[in-house]
């Protein structure tokens, strides 16, 4: 299969490309390198530096390479930033996604996987969160993904392009060669590891008075390789003639912020000083997704659910790349 991966120089996208190539797929990466890293792009992938805001550029890429399927990772992805800069999300994520969708249907792309988000479920009635949960986007970021999910519904209905939307929370972990390198970094696991690397003095935990076992927030940490495999499985099913679908992806259990710090101390051997700070606005106490449906339909289950393994693999990458990819 030939797959075009938008955002294939980014964290999750680059690992998806790595696994696709390992699986024998031909891959075209389309990425503007605003947040991605050229060194993250697998050397066997065709790389096009382009911006989805440039309709002609994505149109040319699809027309030239004629992919069977598209995996769409390229996006602004930070919940907090989306509240500060809503138009970046409500305009750019959506318009860029539309440019991609229009080019895809014009050129007969058969299957589309959207890297969506569990931020569709801001106020879940049940934890773990199932696909039947009502959709209440928690931020302009979540809204932008929700709108793209809706547009995909019409792309299938009007053009027959099959799609899968995969919703998940906290991507983490690394492969031997690809890991997490954001600037600025805002995510808990890489920040904790930066303390262990000596790049930060301490980690501030945002709140310890939540209604959780240790008072800190509980999140669903899911290994980036497990996410990549889910995208590939979903793509294969669609290309084999399967119907469109939406899946929530989760680790099976959550880990608290304090557990993350404690496990990182064990893995790194560093004391990792921590401090308790105020709550971060908008943080729910517990977010865990249910993977029952994708497990039932596709047999997917996380291969790396243990927090210690996740942090160990992330740590190995950070030690080998103390300044990230290309600094
Ligand atoms: N967090 C924290 N200190 C930090 C960064 C994050 O306590 O410096 C907490 C955050 O409040 C949340 C959890 O770690 O409860 C995961 O946050 P992250 O930003 O990594 O991912 P999110 O859950 O927002 O997607």
Coordinates of C-alpha atoms and ligand atoms in Angstrom, one line a residue:
X1 CA 0.0 0.0 0.0
X2 CA 1.0 3.6 -0.6
X3 CA 0.2 6.0 2.2
X4 CA 0.6 9.7 2.4
X5 CA 1.3 10.8 5.9
X6 CA 0.7 14.5 6.8
X7 CA 2.7 15.5 9.8
X8 CA 5.1 12.6 9.2
X9 CA 8.0 14.6 10.7
X10 CA 6.1 15.0 13.9
X11 CA 6.1 12.8 17.0
X12 CA 3.3 10.4 16.3
X13 CA 3.4 10.8 12.5
X14 CA 7.1 9.9 12.3
X15 CA 6.6 6.8 14.3
X16 CA 3.6 5.8 12.1
X17 CA 5.9 6.2 9.1
X18 CA 8.6 4.1 10.7
X19 CA 6.1 1.3 11.4
X20 CA 4.5 1.6 7.9
X21 CA 7.9 1.2 6.2
X22 CA 8.7 -1.7 8.5
X23 CA 5.5 -3.2 7.3
X24 CA 6.5 -2.9 3.6
X25 CA 4.3 0.2 2.8
X26 CA 5.5 2.9 0.4
X27 CA 5.2 6.2 2.3
X28 CA 5.1 9.9 1.2
X29 CA 5.5 12.4 4.1
X30 CA 3.9 15.8 3.7
X31 CA 5.0 18.2 6.4
X32 CA 5.7 21.9 6.7
X33 CA 8.4 21.3 9.4
X34 CA 7.0 24.1 11.6
X35 CA 6.9 21.7 14.5
X36 CA 8.3 18.5 12.9
X37 CA 11.9 17.6 12.4
X38 CA 13.5 16.6 9.2
X39 CA 15.7 14.1 11.1
X40 CA 12.5 12.4 12.3
X41 CA 11.5 11.5 8.7
X42 CA 12.4 7.9 7.8
X43 CA 15.0 7.9 5.1
X44 CA 13.0 5.5 3.0
X45 CA 10.0 7.8 2.8
X46 CA 9.6 10.3 0.1
X47 CA 9.6 13.7 1.8
X48 CA 7.7 16.8 0.6
X49 CA 8.1 19.9 2.5
X50 CA 4.7 21.6 2.1
X51 CA 2.0 23.3 4.0
X52 CA -1.6 22.1 3.9
X53 CA -2.7 25.8 3.8
X54 CA -1.3 25.7 0.3
X55 CA -4.0 23.8 -1.6
X56 CA -2.0 23.6 -4.8
X57 CA 0.9 22.0 -2.9
X58 CA -1.1 19.2 -1.3
X59 CA -3.1 18.7 -4.5
X60 CA 0.2 18.3 -6.5
X61 CA 1.5 15.8 -3.9
X62 CA -1.6 13.6 -4.1
X63 CA -1.9 13.9 -7.9
X64 CA 1.7 13.0 -8.4
X65 CA 2.0 10.1 -5.8
X66 CA -1.6 8.7 -6.0
X67 CA -1.7 7.3 -2.5
X68 CA -4.2 4.5 -1.6
X69 CA -4.7 6.1 1.8
X70 CA -3.9 9.1 3.9
X71 CA -3.0 9.3 7.5
X72 CA -3.6 12.9 8.8
X73 CA -1.5 13.9 11.8
X74 CA -0.5 17.5 10.7
X75 CA -2.3 19.8 13.1
X76 CA -2.0 22.2 16.0
X77 CA -2.4 19.9 19.0
X78 CA -2.3 21.7 22.3
X79 CA -5.5 22.1 24.3
X80 CA -4.2 25.0 26.4
X81 CA -2.8 26.9 23.4
X82 CA -6.1 26.4 21.6
X83 CA -7.9 28.4 24.3
X84 CA -5.3 31.2 24.0
X85 CA -5.2 31.2 20.2
X86 CA -8.6 29.8 19.1
X87 CA -8.4 30.9 15.5
X88 CA -5.2 28.9 14.9
X89 CA -7.3 25.9 15.7
X90 CA -10.7 26.8 14.5
X91 CA -9.4 28.2 11.2
X92 CA -6.1 26.6 10.4
X93 CA -6.7 23.0 11.6
X94 CA -10.1 23.1 9.8
X95 CA -9.1 24.9 6.5
X96 CA -5.9 22.8 6.2
X97 CA -7.9 19.7 6.8
X98 CA -10.4 20.7 4.2
X99 CA -7.7 21.4 1.6
X100 CA -6.5 17.8 2.2
X101 CA -10.0 16.3 2.1
X102 CA -10.9 18.0 -1.1
X103 CA -7.6 17.0 -2.8
X104 CA -8.1 13.4 -1.5
X105 CA -11.6 13.0 -2.9
X106 CA -10.7 14.7 -6.2
X107 CA -8.0 12.1 -6.7
X108 CA -9.9 9.1 -5.6
X109 CA -8.1 8.3 -2.3
X110 CA -9.8 5.3 -0.9
X111 CA -9.1 5.5 2.8
X112 CA -8.4 8.2 5.4
X113 CA -7.3 7.9 9.0
X114 CA -7.8 11.0 11.2
X115 CA -5.6 11.3 14.2
X116 CA -8.4 12.7 16.4
X117 CA -8.5 13.3 20.1
X118 CA -10.3 12.2 23.3
X119 CA -10.7 16.0 24.0
X120 CA -14.0 15.4 22.2
X121 CA -15.3 14.2 25.5
X122 CA -14.9 17.0 28.0
X123 CA -17.5 16.0 30.5
X124 CA -17.8 12.2 30.2
X125 CA -20.6 10.5 32.0
X126 CA -18.7 7.3 32.2
X127 CA -15.0 6.4 32.6
X128 CA -13.4 4.6 30.8
X129 CA -14.8 6.7 27.9
X130 CA -16.5 4.6 25.2
X131 CA -17.5 5.7 21.6
X132 CA -21.1 6.0 22.8
X133 CA -20.2 8.9 25.1
X134 CA -21.8 12.2 24.0
X135 CA -19.4 14.5 22.2
X136 CA -18.7 17.7 24.1
X137 CA -15.4 19.2 22.7
X138 CA -13.3 20.5 25.6
X139 CA -11.5 23.2 23.7
X140 CA -11.1 24.8 20.3
X141 CA -8.6 22.0 19.6
X142 CA -11.2 19.3 20.4
X143 CA -13.7 21.3 18.3
X144 CA -11.4 21.4 15.3
X145 CA -11.1 17.6 15.4
X146 CA -14.8 17.2 15.9
X147 CA -15.5 19.3 12.8
X148 CA -13.1 17.2 10.7
X149 CA -14.8 14.0 11.9
X150 CA -18.1 15.5 10.7
X151 CA -16.6 16.4 7.3
X152 CA -15.3 12.9 6.9
X153 CA -18.9 11.7 7.4
X154 CA -19.8 13.7 4.3
X155 CA -16.7 12.6 2.3
X156 CA -17.8 9.0 2.8
X157 CA -21.5 9.7 2.1
X158 CA -20.8 11.8 -1.0
X159 CA -17.6 10.3 -2.4
X160 CA -17.3 6.9 -0.9
X161 CA -14.0 7.7 0.8
X162 CA -13.8 5.4 3.9
X163 CA -12.4 6.8 7.1
X164 CA -11.4 5.9 10.6
X165 CA -11.2 8.5 13.4
X166 CA -8.9 7.5 16.2
X167 CA -9.3 9.4 19.5
X168 CA -6.7 9.2 22.2
X169 CA -5.2 11.2 25.1
X170 CA -1.5 11.2 26.1
X171 CA 0.8 9.8 23.5
X172 CA 4.2 8.9 25.1
X173 CA 7.2 6.7 24.8
X174 CA 9.6 6.4 21.9
X175 CA 11.3 4.0 19.5
X176 CA 15.0 3.6 19.3
X177 CA 15.3 6.3 16.8
X178 CA 12.2 8.5 17.2
X179 CA 10.9 10.3 20.2
X180 CA 9.2 13.4 21.6
X181 CA 10.8 16.8 20.8
X182 CA 8.4 19.7 21.2
X183 CA 9.4 23.4 21.5
X184 CA 8.3 24.5 24.0
X185 CA 7.6 21.2 25.8
X186 CA 4.4 21.1 27.8
X187 CA 3.8 17.4 28.4
X188 CA 4.4 15.8 31.7
X189 CA 6.6 12.8 30.8
X190 CA 9.2 14.7 28.7
X191 CA 9.3 17.5 31.3
X192 CA 10.0 15.0 34.1
X193 CA 12.7 13.5 32.0
X194 CA 14.2 16.9 31.4
X195 CA 14.6 17.2 35.1
X196 CA 16.5 13.9 35.2
X197 CA 18.7 15.1 32.3
X198 CA 19.6 18.2 34.4
X199 CA 17.8 20.6 32.0
X200 CA 15.3 21.6 34.6
X201 CA 15.5 21.9 38.4
X202 CA 12.2 20.4 39.3
X203 CA 8.8 19.4 38.0
X204 CA 5.7 21.3 39.3
X205 CA 2.7 19.1 39.6
X206 CA -0.5 20.9 38.9
X207 CA -2.7 20.2 41.9
X208 CA -2.8 17.4 44.5
X209 CA -6.4 18.0 45.7
X210 CA -8.3 16.1 43.0
X211 CA -10.7 13.3 43.8
X212 CA -8.2 10.6 42.8
X213 CA -6.3 8.0 44.9
X214 CA -3.3 10.2 45.4
X215 CA -4.9 13.6 44.7
X216 CA -3.1 14.2 41.4
X217 CA -4.7 13.9 38.0
X218 CA -5.0 10.5 36.3
X219 CA -4.3 10.3 32.6
X220 CA -4.3 7.7 29.9
X221 CA -0.7 7.3 28.7
X222 CA -0.5 5.4 25.4
X223 CA 2.7 4.3 23.8
X224 CA 3.4 6.0 20.4
X225 CA 4.1 2.6 18.8
X226 CA 0.8 1.3 20.0
X227 CA -0.9 4.3 18.4
X228 CA 1.0 3.8 15.2
X229 CA -0.1 0.2 15.0
X230 CA -3.7 1.2 15.5
X231 CA -3.5 3.6 12.6
X232 CA -2.0 0.9 10.4
X233 CA -4.5 -1.7 11.4
X234 CA -7.4 0.7 10.7
X235 CA -5.9 1.6 7.3
X236 CA -5.6 -2.0 6.3
X237 CA -9.2 -2.7 7.2
X238 CA -10.5 0.3 5.2
X239 CA -8.3 -0.6 2.2
X240 CA -9.7 -4.2 2.4
X241 CA -13.2 -2.8 1.9
X242 CA -14.2 -2.2 5.5
X243 CA -16.7 0.5 6.5
X244 CA -15.9 3.8 8.1
X245 CA -15.5 3.8 11.9
X246 CA -14.6 5.7 15.0
X247 CA -12.5 4.2 17.8
X248 CA -11.3 5.4 21.2
X249 CA -7.8 4.2 22.0
X250 CA -6.6 3.8 25.6
X251 CA -4.0 2.1 27.6
X252 CA -6.4 0.1 29.7
X253 CA -5.7 1.9 32.9
X254 CA -4.6 5.4 33.9
X255 CA -1.6 6.6 35.8
X256 CA -1.5 9.6 38.2
X257 CA 0.9 12.5 37.8
X258 CA 2.7 11.5 41.0
X259 CA 3.0 7.9 39.7
X260 CA 4.7 9.3 36.6
X261 CA 7.3 11.2 38.7
X262 CA 7.8 8.2 41.0
X263 CA 8.3 5.8 38.1
X264 CA 10.6 8.2 36.3
X265 CA 12.8 8.3 39.5
X266 CA 13.0 4.5 39.4
X267 CA 13.8 4.4 35.7
X268 CA 16.4 7.2 35.7
X269 CA 17.9 6.8 39.1
X270 CA 17.6 10.6 39.5
X271 CA 15.8 12.1 42.5
X272 CA 13.6 14.4 40.3
X273 CA 12.5 17.0 42.8
X274 CA 8.8 17.9 42.6
X275 CA 6.7 20.6 43.9
X276 CA 2.9 20.9 44.1
X277 CA 1.5 23.9 42.3
X278 CA -2.0 25.2 41.6
X279 CA -4.4 23.3 39.4
X280 CA -4.1 23.9 35.7
X281 CA -7.3 25.4 34.4
X282 CA -9.4 23.0 32.4
X283 CA -7.8 19.8 33.7
X284 CA -10.3 17.1 34.6
X285 CA -9.4 14.7 37.5
X286 CA -9.4 11.5 35.5
X287 CA -9.3 10.8 31.8
X288 CA -9.2 7.2 30.6
X289 CA -10.4 5.9 27.2
X290 CA -11.9 2.5 26.6
X291 CA -10.4 0.4 23.8
X292 CA -13.0 -2.3 23.9
X293 CA -14.5 -1.6 20.5
X294 CA -11.2 -1.5 18.5
X295 CA -10.1 -4.5 20.5
X296 CA -13.3 -6.4 19.6
X297 CA -13.2 -5.3 15.9
X298 CA -9.5 -5.3 15.0
X299 CA -7.9 -7.2 17.9
X300 CA -5.9 -4.1 18.8
X301 CA -4.5 -4.0 22.3
X302 CA -1.5 -2.0 23.6
X303 CA 1.8 -3.9 23.5
X304 CA 3.4 -1.4 25.9
X305 CA 0.9 -0.6 28.6
X306 CA 3.3 -0.5 31.6
X307 CA 4.3 3.0 32.7
X308 CA 7.8 1.8 33.5
X309 CA 8.3 0.4 30.0
X310 CA 6.9 3.6 28.5
X311 CA 9.2 5.8 30.6
X312 CA 12.2 3.6 30.0
X313 CA 11.8 3.8 26.2
X314 CA 11.3 7.5 26.4
X315 CA 14.3 7.9 28.7
X316 CA 16.5 5.9 26.3
X317 CA 15.6 8.2 23.5
X318 CA 16.1 11.4 25.6
X319 CA 19.5 10.1 26.8
X320 CA 20.6 9.5 23.2
X321 CA 19.1 12.8 22.0
X322 CA 19.6 15.2 25.0
X323 CA 18.9 18.2 22.8
X324 CA 16.2 16.6 20.7
X325 CA 16.6 16.1 17.0
X326 CA 18.6 18.8 15.4
X327 CA 19.8 21.3 17.9
Ligands
LIG1 N1 1.2 18.3 34.3 C1 1.8 18.7 35.5 N2 2.9 19.5 35.3 C2 3.5 19.9 34.2 C3 2.8 19.4 33.0 C4 1.7 18.6 33.1 O1 1.4 18.4 36.6 O2 4.5 20.6 34.1 C5 0.0 17.5 34.4 C6 -1.3 18.1 33.8 O3 -1.9 19.0 34.7 C7 -2.1 16.8 33.5 C8 -1.0 15.8 33.2 O4 0.2 16.3 33.8 O5 -2.8 16.5 34.7 C9 -0.8 15.5 31.8 O6 -0.6 16.8 31.1 P1 0.0 16.9 29.7 O7 0.1 18.4 29.4 O8 1.2 16.0 29.6 O9 -1.1 16.2 28.7 P2 -2.7 16.5 28.6 O10 -3.3 15.6 29.5 O11 -2.9 17.9 28.9 O12 -2.9 16.2 27.1

